[in-house]
Coordinates of C-alpha atoms in Angstrom, one line a residue:
M12 CA 69.6 121.6 137.4
S13 CA 71.4 124.0 135.3
S14 CA 74.7 122.2 135.7
K15 CA 73.2 119.0 134.4
K16 CA 71.9 120.8 131.4
L17 CA 75.4 122.1 130.7
S18 CA 77.2 118.8 131.1
R19 CA 75.8 117.1 128.0
P20 CA 76.6 119.9 125.5
C21 CA 80.1 120.3 127.1
L22 CA 80.7 116.6 126.6
V23 CA 79.7 116.9 123.0
C24 CA 82.1 119.9 122.6
W25 CA 85.0 117.9 124.0
V26 CA 84.3 115.0 121.7
V27 CA 84.3 117.4 118.7
V28 CA 87.5 118.9 119.8
F29 CA 89.1 115.5 120.3
L30 CA 88.0 114.3 116.9
F31 CA 89.3 117.5 115.2
C32 CA 92.7 117.1 116.9
T33 CA 92.9 113.5 116.0
Q34 CA 92.1 114.1 112.4
S35 CA 94.6 117.0 112.4
V36 CA 97.4 114.7 113.8
H37 CA 96.6 112.0 111.3
S38 CA 96.6 114.4 108.4
Q39 CA 100.2 115.6 109.2
L40 CA 103.5 114.0 108.6
E41 CA 104.7 111.4 111.1
V42 CA 108.1 109.8 111.9
G43 CA 107.8 106.1 111.3
F44 CA 104.8 106.5 109.0
Y45 CA 105.5 103.2 107.3
R46 CA 106.3 101.2 110.3
S47 CA 103.3 98.9 109.8
S48 CA 102.5 99.3 106.1
C49 CA 106.0 99.0 104.7
K50 CA 108.5 98.6 107.5
L51 CA 111.6 98.3 105.2
A52 CA 110.7 101.5 103.3
E53 CA 113.5 103.7 104.6
F54 CA 116.0 100.9 104.4
I55 CA 115.2 100.2 100.8
V56 CA 115.6 103.9 99.9
K57 CA 118.9 104.1 101.7
S58 CA 120.1 101.0 99.8
A59 CA 119.2 102.6 96.5
V60 CA 121.0 105.7 97.4
R61 CA 124.1 103.8 98.4
D62 CA 124.1 101.9 95.1
G63 CA 123.7 105.1 93.1
F64 CA 126.5 106.8 95.1
N65 CA 128.9 103.9 94.6
K66 CA 128.4 104.3 90.8
D67 CA 128.6 108.1 90.9
R68 CA 129.5 110.0 94.0
G69 CA 128.0 113.2 92.6
V70 CA 124.6 111.7 92.6
A71 CA 124.2 112.5 96.3
A72 CA 124.4 116.3 95.6
G73 CA 122.0 115.9 92.8
I74 CA 119.4 114.3 95.0
V75 CA 119.7 117.0 97.7
R76 CA 119.3 119.7 95.1
M77 CA 116.4 117.8 93.5
H78 CA 114.6 117.7 96.9
F79 CA 115.1 121.5 97.2
H80 CA 113.9 122.2 93.7
D81 CA 110.8 120.0 94.4
C82 CA 109.9 121.6 97.7
F83 CA 110.2 125.2 96.5
V84 CA 107.8 124.6 93.6
R85 CA 104.3 123.5 94.7
G86 CA 105.8 122.0 97.9
C87 CA 107.3 118.6 98.6
E88 CA 105.0 116.5 96.4
S89 CA 107.4 115.1 93.8
S90 CA 106.2 117.2 90.9
V91 CA 109.8 117.6 89.9
L92 CA 109.9 113.9 89.1
L93 CA 107.1 114.0 86.5
D94 CA 108.1 113.8 82.8
S95 CA 106.9 116.2 80.2
T96 CA 104.1 115.1 77.9
P97 CA 103.2 116.3 74.4
S98 CA 100.7 118.8 75.9
N99 CA 102.8 119.9 79.0
K100 CA 106.3 120.9 79.7
A101 CA 107.1 119.7 83.2
E102 CA 109.3 121.2 85.9
K103 CA 112.3 119.0 85.2
D104 CA 112.5 120.6 81.7
S105 CA 112.8 124.1 82.9
P106 CA 116.2 125.7 82.2
A107 CA 116.8 125.8 86.0
N108 CA 116.5 121.9 86.0
N109 CA 117.6 120.7 82.6
P110 CA 120.3 119.5 82.1
S111 CA 121.6 120.1 85.6
L112 CA 119.2 118.0 87.8
R113 CA 120.4 114.4 88.2
G114 CA 119.7 111.4 90.3
F115 CA 116.3 110.5 88.9
E116 CA 117.5 106.9 88.3
V117 CA 118.1 106.5 92.0
I118 CA 114.5 107.5 92.8
D119 CA 113.3 105.2 90.0
N120 CA 115.3 102.3 91.4
A121 CA 114.0 102.9 95.0
K122 CA 110.4 103.1 93.7
A123 CA 110.8 99.9 91.7
R124 CA 112.1 98.0 94.8
L125 CA 109.3 99.4 97.0
E126 CA 106.6 98.5 94.5
T127 CA 107.9 94.9 94.7
E128 CA 108.0 95.0 98.5
C129 CA 104.8 96.8 99.3
K130 CA 102.8 97.8 96.2
G131 CA 101.1 101.2 96.1
I132 CA 102.2 102.2 99.6
V133 CA 105.2 104.6 99.5
S134 CA 104.9 107.9 97.8
C135 CA 107.5 109.3 95.4
A136 CA 107.6 112.4 97.6
D137 CA 108.5 110.5 100.6
I138 CA 111.1 108.5 98.6
L139 CA 112.7 111.8 97.6
A140 CA 112.7 113.2 101.1
F141 CA 114.3 110.0 102.5
A142 CA 116.8 109.9 99.7
A143 CA 117.9 113.5 100.3
R144 CA 118.5 112.8 104.0
D145 CA 120.5 109.6 103.1
S146 CA 122.5 111.6 100.5
I147 CA 123.5 114.1 103.2
E148 CA 124.5 111.3 105.6
I149 CA 126.5 109.4 103.0
T150 CA 128.6 112.5 102.2
G151 CA 129.4 113.1 105.9
G152 CA 126.5 115.3 107.0
F153 CA 124.3 114.7 110.0
G154 CA 121.2 112.5 109.6
Y155 CA 117.8 113.5 110.8
D156 CA 114.4 112.0 111.2
V157 CA 112.2 112.4 108.2
P158 CA 108.5 112.5 109.1
A159 CA 106.5 110.8 106.2
G160 CA 103.0 110.6 104.9
R161 CA 103.5 112.9 101.9
R162 CA 101.4 112.2 98.8
D163 CA 102.2 112.8 95.2
G164 CA 101.0 115.8 93.2
T165 CA 99.5 115.5 89.8
V166 CA 100.6 118.8 88.3
S167 CA 104.1 119.8 87.1
L168 CA 104.6 123.1 85.2
A169 CA 107.9 124.3 83.9
S170 CA 106.5 127.8 83.9
E171 CA 106.3 127.8 87.7
V172 CA 110.0 127.0 88.3
L173 CA 111.8 130.3 87.7
T174 CA 109.2 132.2 89.7
N175 CA 109.9 130.1 92.8
L176 CA 113.6 129.1 92.7
P177 CA 116.3 131.6 93.5
P178 CA 118.6 132.0 90.6
P179 CA 122.4 132.2 91.0
T180 CA 122.4 135.9 90.3
F181 CA 120.3 136.9 93.3
N182 CA 121.7 139.4 95.9
V183 CA 121.3 138.9 99.6
D184 CA 118.1 140.9 99.9
Q185 CA 116.5 138.9 97.0
L186 CA 117.6 135.7 98.6
T187 CA 116.3 136.7 102.0
Q188 CA 112.8 137.6 100.5
N189 CA 112.7 134.4 98.4
F190 CA 113.3 132.2 101.4
A191 CA 111.0 134.3 103.6
N192 CA 108.3 133.6 101.1
K193 CA 108.7 129.9 101.9
G194 CA 108.8 130.5 105.7
F195 CA 112.5 130.5 106.3
S196 CA 114.5 133.0 108.4
Q197 CA 117.6 134.8 107.0
E198 CA 119.8 132.5 109.1
E199 CA 118.1 129.4 107.7
M200 CA 118.7 130.8 104.2
V201 CA 122.4 131.1 104.9
T202 CA 122.3 127.6 106.4
L203 CA 120.6 126.0 103.4
S204 CA 122.9 127.8 101.0
G205 CA 125.6 125.6 102.5
G206 CA 124.2 122.8 100.4
H207 CA 126.4 124.1 97.7
T208 CA 129.3 122.5 99.6
I209 CA 128.7 119.4 97.5
G210 CA 128.0 119.0 93.8
R211 CA 128.9 120.8 90.6
S212 CA 127.8 123.6 88.4
H213 CA 127.5 124.2 84.7
C214 CA 129.6 127.1 83.4
T215 CA 126.5 129.0 82.3
S216 CA 125.4 129.6 85.9
F217 CA 128.4 131.8 86.7
S218 CA 130.1 132.7 83.4
N219 CA 128.6 136.2 83.7
R220 CA 131.1 136.8 86.6
L221 CA 134.1 135.9 84.3
Y222 CA 133.3 137.8 81.1
N223 CA 131.5 141.1 80.4
F224 CA 130.5 141.5 84.1
N225 CA 129.3 145.1 83.7
G226 CA 130.1 148.3 81.8
T227 CA 133.1 149.0 84.0
T228 CA 134.9 145.6 84.4
S229 CA 134.8 142.4 82.5
Q230 CA 135.4 140.3 85.6
D231 CA 133.5 140.4 88.9
P232 CA 135.9 142.2 91.3
T233 CA 134.5 140.2 94.3
L234 CA 135.9 137.0 92.7
D235 CA 139.3 135.9 93.8
A236 CA 141.6 136.5 90.7
T237 CA 143.4 133.1 90.9
Y238 CA 140.1 131.3 91.3
A239 CA 138.7 133.2 88.3
T240 CA 141.7 132.2 86.1
S241 CA 141.1 128.5 87.0
L242 CA 137.4 128.8 86.2
K243 CA 138.2 130.4 82.8
Q244 CA 140.4 127.4 81.9
T245 CA 137.3 125.2 82.2
C246 CA 134.8 127.7 81.0
P247 CA 136.0 129.5 77.9
Q248 CA 134.2 132.7 76.9
G249 CA 131.2 132.2 74.7
S250 CA 131.1 128.4 75.2
T251 CA 127.6 126.8 75.1
D252 CA 128.9 123.3 75.8
L253 CA 126.6 122.0 78.5
S254 CA 129.0 119.2 79.4
L255 CA 131.4 121.7 81.0
V256 CA 131.1 121.7 84.8
V257 CA 133.2 122.7 87.8
P258 CA 132.9 121.6 91.5
M259 CA 131.0 124.0 93.7
N260 CA 133.5 123.5 96.6
P261 CA 136.8 122.4 94.9
G262 CA 138.5 121.4 98.2
S263 CA 135.9 118.7 99.1
P264 CA 133.3 118.5 96.4
A265 CA 131.7 115.2 97.7
T266 CA 131.8 116.0 101.4
T267 CA 129.1 117.8 103.4
D268 CA 131.3 120.1 105.4
A269 CA 131.8 123.8 106.0
G270 CA 134.1 124.2 103.0
Y271 CA 131.5 126.3 101.3
Y272 CA 131.7 129.0 103.9
I273 CA 135.5 129.0 104.0
D274 CA 135.5 129.5 100.2
I275 CA 133.2 132.5 100.5
L276 CA 135.5 134.1 103.1
A277 CA 138.3 133.6 100.5
N278 CA 136.2 135.3 97.8
R279 CA 135.8 131.9 96.1
G280 CA 132.0 131.7 96.3
L281 CA 131.1 130.3 92.9
F282 CA 127.8 132.1 92.4
T283 CA 126.8 135.7 92.9
S284 CA 124.2 134.3 95.3
D285 CA 127.1 132.7 97.3
Q286 CA 129.5 135.6 97.5
T287 CA 126.7 138.1 98.2
L288 CA 126.4 136.6 101.7
L289 CA 129.3 138.8 102.7
T290 CA 127.6 142.1 101.7
N291 CA 125.2 142.0 104.7
A292 CA 126.4 142.2 108.3
A293 CA 124.0 139.6 109.6
T294 CA 124.6 137.0 106.9
A295 CA 128.4 137.7 107.0
T296 CA 128.3 136.9 110.7
Q297 CA 126.6 133.6 109.9
V298 CA 129.1 132.8 107.2
N299 CA 131.9 133.3 109.7
I300 CA 130.2 131.2 112.4
N301 CA 129.6 128.3 110.0
A302 CA 133.1 128.5 108.6
R303 CA 134.6 128.2 112.1
N304 CA 132.2 125.5 113.4
S305 CA 131.4 122.7 110.9
I306 CA 129.6 120.6 113.5
L307 CA 127.3 123.5 114.4
W308 CA 126.5 124.1 110.7
R309 CA 125.8 120.4 110.0
R310 CA 123.4 120.3 112.9
K311 CA 121.6 123.5 111.7
F312 CA 121.6 122.1 108.1
A313 CA 119.9 118.9 109.2
A314 CA 117.3 120.9 111.1
A315 CA 116.7 123.2 108.1
M316 CA 116.4 120.3 105.7
Q317 CA 113.9 118.6 107.9
K318 CA 111.8 121.8 108.0
M319 CA 112.1 122.2 104.2
G320 CA 110.8 118.7 103.7
K321 CA 107.5 119.8 105.3
L322 CA 106.8 122.6 102.8
D323 CA 103.2 122.6 101.5
V324 CA 102.9 118.8 101.6
L325 CA 99.9 116.9 100.4
T326 CA 98.5 114.5 103.1
G327 CA 95.4 112.5 103.8
N328 CA 93.3 112.0 100.7
A329 CA 95.0 114.8 98.7
G330 CA 97.1 113.8 95.6
E331 CA 97.9 110.2 95.0
I332 CA 100.5 107.5 95.5
R333 CA 102.1 107.2 92.0
V334 CA 102.9 103.8 90.7
D335 CA 105.6 105.3 88.5
C336 CA 107.3 108.5 89.8
R337 CA 107.6 109.8 86.2
V338 CA 103.9 109.8 85.4
I339 CA 100.6 110.4 87.1
N340 CA 98.4 107.4 87.7
S341 CA 96.0 106.7 84.8

């Protein structure tokens, strides 16, 4: 008798648990999310990235950086793509992003094609996540599955950027804490720092290492002297010319390889936040391992990028699917 009384409530419990788990699964990201609703979604994004890369090889690095700058501020919900309005200064106009972020036209192009193919289906956040993966692949890095189902945020505040993104002046302890705040280990921080193997930097991000470094020396003593001399030729003291840029990894600026780590070992890390990785025994070990084994680093980088793409995403009914990646829906 008692067993019969228990059977019905237990059945109800299992139904509740099943429904909860099912809802949880459906609210999370999923590889192949658009297989039925927009089966060409990833192909269309890849095509847009390829077109952009053929016009400007540097755009790939720009998109990878854009994805990082999006995910570390409010999560991967494409708030970095929103334009400022008369009443709001958006993330893209923070000093950390303007004028250095680039590749917005590639995302716009992909979105326009997708709106023609399957209107109102693919989020700008997913487009950016796909495009970052494709940019790594097109520059020689390893590809990875991108679980999708992100939705787009409706808030973008320039004031939130500098408190979330690590500046180029951070030391290893500050970097470790910054990445830990986002759920990354110190090793993953070193791995993701390798994204600096492609792309360029404005002089203003590292000129402090060339001139008036501190009260004792005008030049950062951890910077290779020959390299510093070449940087000074491009970046004269006191210049505010925002068009002056240098490659982050001069040997292979458009290839996702281990050149970044080789540069650091030669005291040619461009930023303080790059060279500082040698000041800690654990991070220095990782730099050496990555420098010696490019395949291993590329594999770790792909895994870390996939993890980063899941940061604080909006799913289910949260957020929206923007019609135009630059403005919230009216």
